[in-house]
CSV table of C-alpha atoms in Angstrom, one decimal:
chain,number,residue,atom,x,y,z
A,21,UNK,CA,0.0,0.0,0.0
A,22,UNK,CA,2.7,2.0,0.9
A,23,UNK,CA,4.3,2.1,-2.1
A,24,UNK,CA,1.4,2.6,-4.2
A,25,UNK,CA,0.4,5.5,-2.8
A,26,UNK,CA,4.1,7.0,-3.3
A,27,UNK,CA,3.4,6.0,-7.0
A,28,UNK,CA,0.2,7.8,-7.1
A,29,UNK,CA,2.1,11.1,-5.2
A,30,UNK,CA,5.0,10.7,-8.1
A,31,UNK,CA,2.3,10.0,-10.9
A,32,UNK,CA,0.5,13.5,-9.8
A,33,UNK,CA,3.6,15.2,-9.3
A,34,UNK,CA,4.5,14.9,-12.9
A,35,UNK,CA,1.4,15.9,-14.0
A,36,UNK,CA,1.7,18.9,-12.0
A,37,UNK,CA,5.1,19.8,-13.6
A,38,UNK,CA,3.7,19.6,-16.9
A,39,UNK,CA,0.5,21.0,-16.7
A,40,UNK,CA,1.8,24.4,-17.6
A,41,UNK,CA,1.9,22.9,-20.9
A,42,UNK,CA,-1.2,21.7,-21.8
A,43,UNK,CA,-2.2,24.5,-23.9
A,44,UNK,CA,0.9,23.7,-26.9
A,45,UNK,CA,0.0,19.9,-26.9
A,46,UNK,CA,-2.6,17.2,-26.1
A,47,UNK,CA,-2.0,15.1,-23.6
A,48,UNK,CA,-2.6,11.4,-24.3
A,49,UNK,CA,-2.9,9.3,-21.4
A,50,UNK,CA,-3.3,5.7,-21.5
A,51,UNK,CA,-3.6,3.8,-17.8
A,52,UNK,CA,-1.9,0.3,-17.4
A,53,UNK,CA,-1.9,-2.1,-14.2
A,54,UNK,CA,1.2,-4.0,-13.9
A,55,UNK,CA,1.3,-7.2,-11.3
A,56,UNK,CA,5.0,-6.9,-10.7
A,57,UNK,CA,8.2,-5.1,-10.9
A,58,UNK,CA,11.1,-7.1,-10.2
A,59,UNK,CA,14.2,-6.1,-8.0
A,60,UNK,CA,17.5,-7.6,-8.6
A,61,UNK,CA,20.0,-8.4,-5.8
A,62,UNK,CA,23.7,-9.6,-6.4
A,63,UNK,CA,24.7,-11.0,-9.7
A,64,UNK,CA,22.0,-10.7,-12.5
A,65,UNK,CA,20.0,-13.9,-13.0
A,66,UNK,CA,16.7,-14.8,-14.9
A,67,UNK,CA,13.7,-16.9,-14.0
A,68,UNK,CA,13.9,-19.0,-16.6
A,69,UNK,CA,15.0,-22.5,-15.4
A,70,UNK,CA,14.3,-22.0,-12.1
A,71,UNK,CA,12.4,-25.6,-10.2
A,72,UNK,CA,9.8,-24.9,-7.2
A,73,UNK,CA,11.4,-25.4,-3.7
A,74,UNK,CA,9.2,-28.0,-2.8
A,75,UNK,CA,11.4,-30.6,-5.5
A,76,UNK,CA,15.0,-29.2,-4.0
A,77,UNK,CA,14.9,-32.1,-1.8
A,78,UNK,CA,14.3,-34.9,-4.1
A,79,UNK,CA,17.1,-33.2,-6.4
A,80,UNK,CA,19.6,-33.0,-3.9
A,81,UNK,CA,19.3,-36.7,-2.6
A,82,UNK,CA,22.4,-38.2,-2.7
A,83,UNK,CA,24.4,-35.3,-3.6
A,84,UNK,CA,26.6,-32.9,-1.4
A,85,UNK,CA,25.8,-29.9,-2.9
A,86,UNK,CA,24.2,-28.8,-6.1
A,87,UNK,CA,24.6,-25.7,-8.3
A,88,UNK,CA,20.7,-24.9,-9.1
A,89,UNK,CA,18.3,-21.8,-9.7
A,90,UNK,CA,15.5,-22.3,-7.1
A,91,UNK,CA,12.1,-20.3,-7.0
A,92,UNK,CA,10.0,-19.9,-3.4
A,93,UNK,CA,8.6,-18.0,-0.6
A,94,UNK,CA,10.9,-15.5,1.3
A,95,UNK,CA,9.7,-16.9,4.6
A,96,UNK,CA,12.0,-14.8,7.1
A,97,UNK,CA,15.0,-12.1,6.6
A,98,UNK,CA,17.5,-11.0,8.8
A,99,UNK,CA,16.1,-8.3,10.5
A,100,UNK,CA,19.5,-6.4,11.5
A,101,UNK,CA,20.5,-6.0,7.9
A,102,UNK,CA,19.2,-8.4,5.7
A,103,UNK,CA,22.6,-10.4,5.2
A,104,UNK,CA,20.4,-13.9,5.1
A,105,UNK,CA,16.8,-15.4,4.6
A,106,UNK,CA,15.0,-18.6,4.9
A,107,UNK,CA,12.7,-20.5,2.7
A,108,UNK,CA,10.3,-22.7,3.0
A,109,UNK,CA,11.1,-26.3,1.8
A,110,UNK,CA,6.9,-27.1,1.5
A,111,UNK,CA,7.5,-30.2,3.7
A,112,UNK,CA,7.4,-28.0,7.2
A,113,UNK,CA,11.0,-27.3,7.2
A,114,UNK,CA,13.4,-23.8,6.5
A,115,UNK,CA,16.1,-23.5,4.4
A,116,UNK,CA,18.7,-20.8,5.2
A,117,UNK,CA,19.7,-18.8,2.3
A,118,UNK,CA,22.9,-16.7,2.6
A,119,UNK,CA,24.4,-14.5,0.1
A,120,UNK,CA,27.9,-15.4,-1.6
A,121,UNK,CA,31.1,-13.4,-0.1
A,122,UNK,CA,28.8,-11.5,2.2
A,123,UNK,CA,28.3,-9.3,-1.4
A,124,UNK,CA,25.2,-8.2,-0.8
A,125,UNK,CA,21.8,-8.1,1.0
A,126,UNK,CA,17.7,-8.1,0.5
A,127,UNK,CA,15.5,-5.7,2.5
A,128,UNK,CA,14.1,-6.4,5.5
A,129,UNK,CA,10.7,-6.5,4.6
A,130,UNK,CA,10.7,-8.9,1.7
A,131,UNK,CA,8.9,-11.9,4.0
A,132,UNK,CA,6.1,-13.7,2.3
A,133,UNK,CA,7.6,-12.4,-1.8
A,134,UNK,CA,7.7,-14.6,-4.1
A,135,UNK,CA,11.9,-14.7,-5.1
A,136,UNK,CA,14.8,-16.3,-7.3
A,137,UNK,CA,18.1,-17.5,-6.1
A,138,UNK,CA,20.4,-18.7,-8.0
A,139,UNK,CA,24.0,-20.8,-6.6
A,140,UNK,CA,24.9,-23.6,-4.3
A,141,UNK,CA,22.4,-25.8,-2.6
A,142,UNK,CA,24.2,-28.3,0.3
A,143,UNK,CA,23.7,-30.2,3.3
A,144,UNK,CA,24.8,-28.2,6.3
A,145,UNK,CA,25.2,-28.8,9.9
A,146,UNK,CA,24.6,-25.1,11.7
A,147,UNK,CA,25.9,-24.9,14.7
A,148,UNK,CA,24.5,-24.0,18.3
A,149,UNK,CA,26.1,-20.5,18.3
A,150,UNK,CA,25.6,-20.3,14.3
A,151,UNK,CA,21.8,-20.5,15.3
A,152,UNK,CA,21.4,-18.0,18.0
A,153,UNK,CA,23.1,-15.6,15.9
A,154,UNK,CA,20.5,-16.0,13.8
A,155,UNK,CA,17.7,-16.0,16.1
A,156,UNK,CA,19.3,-13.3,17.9
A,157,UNK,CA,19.1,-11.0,14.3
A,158,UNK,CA,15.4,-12.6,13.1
A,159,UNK,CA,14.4,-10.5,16.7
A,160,UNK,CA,13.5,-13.6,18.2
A,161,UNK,CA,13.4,-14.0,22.6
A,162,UNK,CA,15.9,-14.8,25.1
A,163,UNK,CA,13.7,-17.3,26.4
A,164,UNK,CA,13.4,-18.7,22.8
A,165,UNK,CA,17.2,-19.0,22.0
A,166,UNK,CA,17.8,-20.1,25.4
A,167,UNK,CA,15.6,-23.1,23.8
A,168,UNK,CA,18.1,-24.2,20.7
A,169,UNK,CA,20.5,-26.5,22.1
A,170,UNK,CA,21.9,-29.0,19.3
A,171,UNK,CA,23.2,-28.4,15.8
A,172,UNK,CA,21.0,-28.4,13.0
A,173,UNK,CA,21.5,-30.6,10.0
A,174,UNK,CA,19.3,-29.1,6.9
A,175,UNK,CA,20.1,-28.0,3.6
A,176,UNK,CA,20.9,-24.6,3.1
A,177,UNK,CA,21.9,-22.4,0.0
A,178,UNK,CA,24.5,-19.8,-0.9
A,179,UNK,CA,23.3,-17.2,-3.4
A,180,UNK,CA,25.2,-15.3,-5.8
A,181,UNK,CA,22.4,-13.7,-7.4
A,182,UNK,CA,18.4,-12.6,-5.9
A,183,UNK,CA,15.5,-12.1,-7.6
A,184,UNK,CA,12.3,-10.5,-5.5
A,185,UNK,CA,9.2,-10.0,-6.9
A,186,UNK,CA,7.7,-6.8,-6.0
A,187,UNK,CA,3.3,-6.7,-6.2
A,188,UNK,CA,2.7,-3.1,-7.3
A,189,UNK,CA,0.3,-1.3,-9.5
A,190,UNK,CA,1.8,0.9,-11.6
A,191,UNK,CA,0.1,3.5,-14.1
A,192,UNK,CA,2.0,4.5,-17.0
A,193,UNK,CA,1.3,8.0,-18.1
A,194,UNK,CA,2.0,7.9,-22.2
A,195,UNK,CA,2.4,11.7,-23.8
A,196,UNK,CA,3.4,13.6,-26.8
A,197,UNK,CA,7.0,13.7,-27.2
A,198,UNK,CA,7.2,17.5,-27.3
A,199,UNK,CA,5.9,17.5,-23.7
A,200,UNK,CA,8.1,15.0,-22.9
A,201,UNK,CA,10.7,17.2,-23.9
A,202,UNK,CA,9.2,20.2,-21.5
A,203,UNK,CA,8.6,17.9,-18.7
A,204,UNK,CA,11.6,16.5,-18.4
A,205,UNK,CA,13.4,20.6,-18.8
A,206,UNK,CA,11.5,21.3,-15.8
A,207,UNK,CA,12.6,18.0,-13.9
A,208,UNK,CA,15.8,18.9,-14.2
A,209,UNK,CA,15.6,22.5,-12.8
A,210,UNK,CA,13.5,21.6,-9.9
A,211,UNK,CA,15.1,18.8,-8.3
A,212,UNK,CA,15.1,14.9,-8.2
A,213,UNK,CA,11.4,14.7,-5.9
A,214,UNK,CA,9.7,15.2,-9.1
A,215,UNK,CA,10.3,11.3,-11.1
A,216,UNK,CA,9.0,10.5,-13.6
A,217,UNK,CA,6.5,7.6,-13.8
A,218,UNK,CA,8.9,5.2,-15.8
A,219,UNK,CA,12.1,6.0,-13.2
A,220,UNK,CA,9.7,4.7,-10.6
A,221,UNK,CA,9.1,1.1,-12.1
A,222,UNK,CA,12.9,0.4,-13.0
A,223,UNK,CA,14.5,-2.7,-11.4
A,224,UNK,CA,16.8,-1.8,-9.1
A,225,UNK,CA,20.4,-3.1,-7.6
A,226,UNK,CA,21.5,-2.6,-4.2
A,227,UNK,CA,24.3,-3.9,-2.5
A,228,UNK,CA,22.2,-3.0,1.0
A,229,UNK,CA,18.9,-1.7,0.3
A,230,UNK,CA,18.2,-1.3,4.1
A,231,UNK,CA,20.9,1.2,4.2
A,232,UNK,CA,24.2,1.3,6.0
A,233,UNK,CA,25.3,2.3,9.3
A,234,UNK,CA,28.5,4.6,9.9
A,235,UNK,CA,30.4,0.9,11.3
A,236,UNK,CA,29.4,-1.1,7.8
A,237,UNK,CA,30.6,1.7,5.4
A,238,UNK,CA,33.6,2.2,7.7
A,239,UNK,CA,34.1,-2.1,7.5
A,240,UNK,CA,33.6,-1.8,3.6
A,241,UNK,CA,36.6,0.5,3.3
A,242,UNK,CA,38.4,-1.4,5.5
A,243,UNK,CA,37.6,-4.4,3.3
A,244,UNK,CA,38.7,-2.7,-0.2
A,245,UNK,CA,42.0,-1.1,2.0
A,246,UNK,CA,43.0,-5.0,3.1
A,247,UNK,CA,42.2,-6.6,-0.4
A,248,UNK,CA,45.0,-3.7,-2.3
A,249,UNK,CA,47.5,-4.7,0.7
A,250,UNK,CA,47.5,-7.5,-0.5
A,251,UNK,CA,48.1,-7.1,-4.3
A,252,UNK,CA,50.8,-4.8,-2.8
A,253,UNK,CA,52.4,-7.5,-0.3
A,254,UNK,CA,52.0,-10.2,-3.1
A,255,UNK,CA,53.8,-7.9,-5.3
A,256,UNK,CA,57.1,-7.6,-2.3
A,257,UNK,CA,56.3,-4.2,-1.8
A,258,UNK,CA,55.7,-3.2,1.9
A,259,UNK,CA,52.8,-0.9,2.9
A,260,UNK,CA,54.0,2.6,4.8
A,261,UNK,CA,51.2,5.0,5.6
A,262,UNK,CA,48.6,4.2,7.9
A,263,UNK,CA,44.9,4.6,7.3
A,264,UNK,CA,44.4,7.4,10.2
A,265,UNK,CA,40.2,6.9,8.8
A,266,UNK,CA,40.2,3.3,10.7
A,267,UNK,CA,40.8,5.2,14.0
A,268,UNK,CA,37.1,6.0,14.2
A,269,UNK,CA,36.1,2.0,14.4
A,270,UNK,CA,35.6,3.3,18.0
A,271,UNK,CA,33.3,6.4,17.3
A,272,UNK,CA,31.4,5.1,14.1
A,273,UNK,CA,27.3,4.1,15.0
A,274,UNK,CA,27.2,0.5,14.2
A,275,UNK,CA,23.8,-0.9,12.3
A,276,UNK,CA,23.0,-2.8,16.1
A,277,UNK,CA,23.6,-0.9,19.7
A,278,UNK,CA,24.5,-4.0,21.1
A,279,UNK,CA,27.7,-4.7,18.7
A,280,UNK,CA,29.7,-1.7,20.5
A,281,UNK,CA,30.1,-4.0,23.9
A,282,UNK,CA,33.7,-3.9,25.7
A,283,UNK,CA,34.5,-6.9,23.8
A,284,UNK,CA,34.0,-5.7,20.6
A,285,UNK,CA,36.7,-2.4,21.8
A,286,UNK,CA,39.1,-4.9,22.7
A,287,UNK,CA,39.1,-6.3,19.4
A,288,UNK,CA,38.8,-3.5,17.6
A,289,UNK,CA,42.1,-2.0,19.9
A,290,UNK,CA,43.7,-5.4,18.6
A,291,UNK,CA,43.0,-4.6,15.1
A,292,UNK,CA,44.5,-1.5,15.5
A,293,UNK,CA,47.4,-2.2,16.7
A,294,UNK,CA,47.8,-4.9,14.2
A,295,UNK,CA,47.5,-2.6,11.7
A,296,UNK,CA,50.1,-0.1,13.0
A,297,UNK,CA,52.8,-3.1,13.4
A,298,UNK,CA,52.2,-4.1,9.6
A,299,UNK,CA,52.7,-0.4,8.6
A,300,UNK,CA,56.1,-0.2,10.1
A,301,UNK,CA,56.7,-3.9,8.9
A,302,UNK,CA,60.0,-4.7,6.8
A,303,UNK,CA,60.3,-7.5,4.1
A,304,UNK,CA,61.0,-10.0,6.2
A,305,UNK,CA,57.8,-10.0,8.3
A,306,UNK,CA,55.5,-8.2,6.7
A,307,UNK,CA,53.6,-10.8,5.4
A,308,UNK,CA,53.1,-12.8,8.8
A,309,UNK,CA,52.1,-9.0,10.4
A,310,UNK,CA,49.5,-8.8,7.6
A,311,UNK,CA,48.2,-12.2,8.4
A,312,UNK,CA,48.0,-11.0,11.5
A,313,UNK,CA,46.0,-8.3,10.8
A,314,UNK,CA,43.6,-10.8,9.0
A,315,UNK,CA,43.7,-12.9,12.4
A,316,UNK,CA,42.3,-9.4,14.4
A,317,UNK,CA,39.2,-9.1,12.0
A,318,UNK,CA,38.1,-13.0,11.6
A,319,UNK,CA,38.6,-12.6,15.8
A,320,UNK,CA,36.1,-10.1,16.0
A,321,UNK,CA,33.9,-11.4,13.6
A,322,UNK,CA,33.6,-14.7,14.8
A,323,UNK,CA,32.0,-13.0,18.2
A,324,UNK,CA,30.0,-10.2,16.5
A,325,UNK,CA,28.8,-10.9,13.0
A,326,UNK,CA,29.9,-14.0,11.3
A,327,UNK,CA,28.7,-13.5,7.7
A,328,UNK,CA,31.5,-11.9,6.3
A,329,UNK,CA,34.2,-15.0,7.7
A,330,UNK,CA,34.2,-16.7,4.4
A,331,UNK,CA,35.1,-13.3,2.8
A,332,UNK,CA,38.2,-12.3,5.4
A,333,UNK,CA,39.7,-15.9,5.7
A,334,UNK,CA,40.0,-15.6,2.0
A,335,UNK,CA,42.1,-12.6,2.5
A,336,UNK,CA,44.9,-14.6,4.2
A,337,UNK,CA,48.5,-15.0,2.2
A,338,UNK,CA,49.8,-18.7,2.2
């Protein structure tokens, strides 16, 4: 509902900014209702292909994994940032989707959507702690995690490309081309609040379309910093100024209050310092103090959010 009556508002607004107009040309307006519009989450897949959830089962007998496209009900999203999702198998049980490399996320409110994924399906064991952590970010009780007390054994899926459908109604306002012409003039003088009706119904990419806290976009650049160290360590060459812009891993407003605990400040002072000892490495340790530095983050991560793990142990030099 929501987001049909911001249609409607973005609809009337153009109108607005062309009525003006309507004296040098007819306008011709032709009304259309559209079921869906599709957004498009990590690499770009299609639907065609894709088998219903409900046969994953019966296709992954006797396999360890299996690289499929897969079409179902979002049943559940992480609720802290959207960095995983279940589905429902159609036989009572979930199946935990996560999203290759940490890469990218769906929003939070994408439960009960019809969706794509495309990757890796497998038989996974999730651990005691791997399952509060996710109970803890679904919102769920203390008195209900308290409850989980043995390792799972399900199948689960990694992604490397989302599809969501998105039930809208959409009405397409067709004019002349010479007020398309003036229209779009005016849109650019008066700002970007006035889109036009075909902006609105493009399919959209996002690496995090619930947006980003201070901590994440600080994490992200810390990411892209460790993956050009190294390329430069790789390449013998030994890293000399250091990132003063990490400092504020203490001060940045992570996406969840409850991440900035004291153990989370220890690590982070570890990381730190880790850092500053690589910085004033020489040649002949430089790769063990990067490693090291690798060790700080995987550390913290394992505590406070393990999505990314895959992503930083892959970050180690051998």
């Amino acid at each position: 509902m929501k987001n049909n009556l911001l249609l409607t508002s973005m609809i009337l607004l153009t109108l607005s900014s062309c009525s003006e107009h309507k004296e040098e040309a007819k306008i011709e307006t032709a009304v259309s209702t559209v079921d869906t519009t599709l957004m498009y989450f990590g690499d770009t897949i299609t639907q065609e292909g894709a088998i219903s959830i409900d046969q994953l089962s019966a296709q992954l007998a006797g396999k360890d994994s299996l690289n499929i496209k897969v079409t179902g009900t979002i049943e559940e999203v992480c609720q802290k940032k959207g960095c995983w999702m279940n589905m429902n198998l159609g036989n009572g049980q979930s199946m935990k989707v996560r999203f290759k490399d940490y890469a990218f996320f769906v929003p939070k409110d994408a439960a009960n959507k019809t969706v794509f994924i495309e990757g890796y399906a497998f038989i996974d064991t999730i651990s005691v702690a791997d399952q509060k952590h996710y109970a803890e970010d679904a919102g769920e009780t203390k008195e209900e995690i308290a409850k989980i007390k043995n390792p799972e054994i399900s199948i689960s899926f990694e992604a490397n490309g989302v599809i969501i459908k998105n039930k809208l109604v959409l009405f397409f306002i067709l004019i002349c081309n010479f007020l398309l012409v003036n229209c779009s003039e005016r849109q650019a003088e008066t700002s970007d609040k006035k889109r036009t009706t075909e902006e609105c119904k493009k399919d959209t990419a996002s690496l995090n379309p619930n947006g980003d806290s201070e901590l994440a976009l600080l994490m992200r650049n810390m990411l892209h910093s460790t993956e050009s160290l190294k390329e430069m360590i790789k390449k013998g060459n030994v890293p000399d100024k250091f990132p003063e812009e990490f400092l504020k891993i203490h001060t940045a407003n992570p996406t969840d209050s409850d991440t900035k605990k004291a153990s989370f400040e220890a690590f982070a002072d570890n990381y730190l310092t880790s850092l500053k000892n690589l910085h004033n490495s020489q040649k002949n340790n430089v790769q063990e103090n990067y490693n090291s530095v690798i060790n700080a983050c995987a550390s913290c991560h394992q505590e406070h959010c393990p999505g990314p793990l895959r992503v930083i142990n892959k970050l180690k030099i051998n």
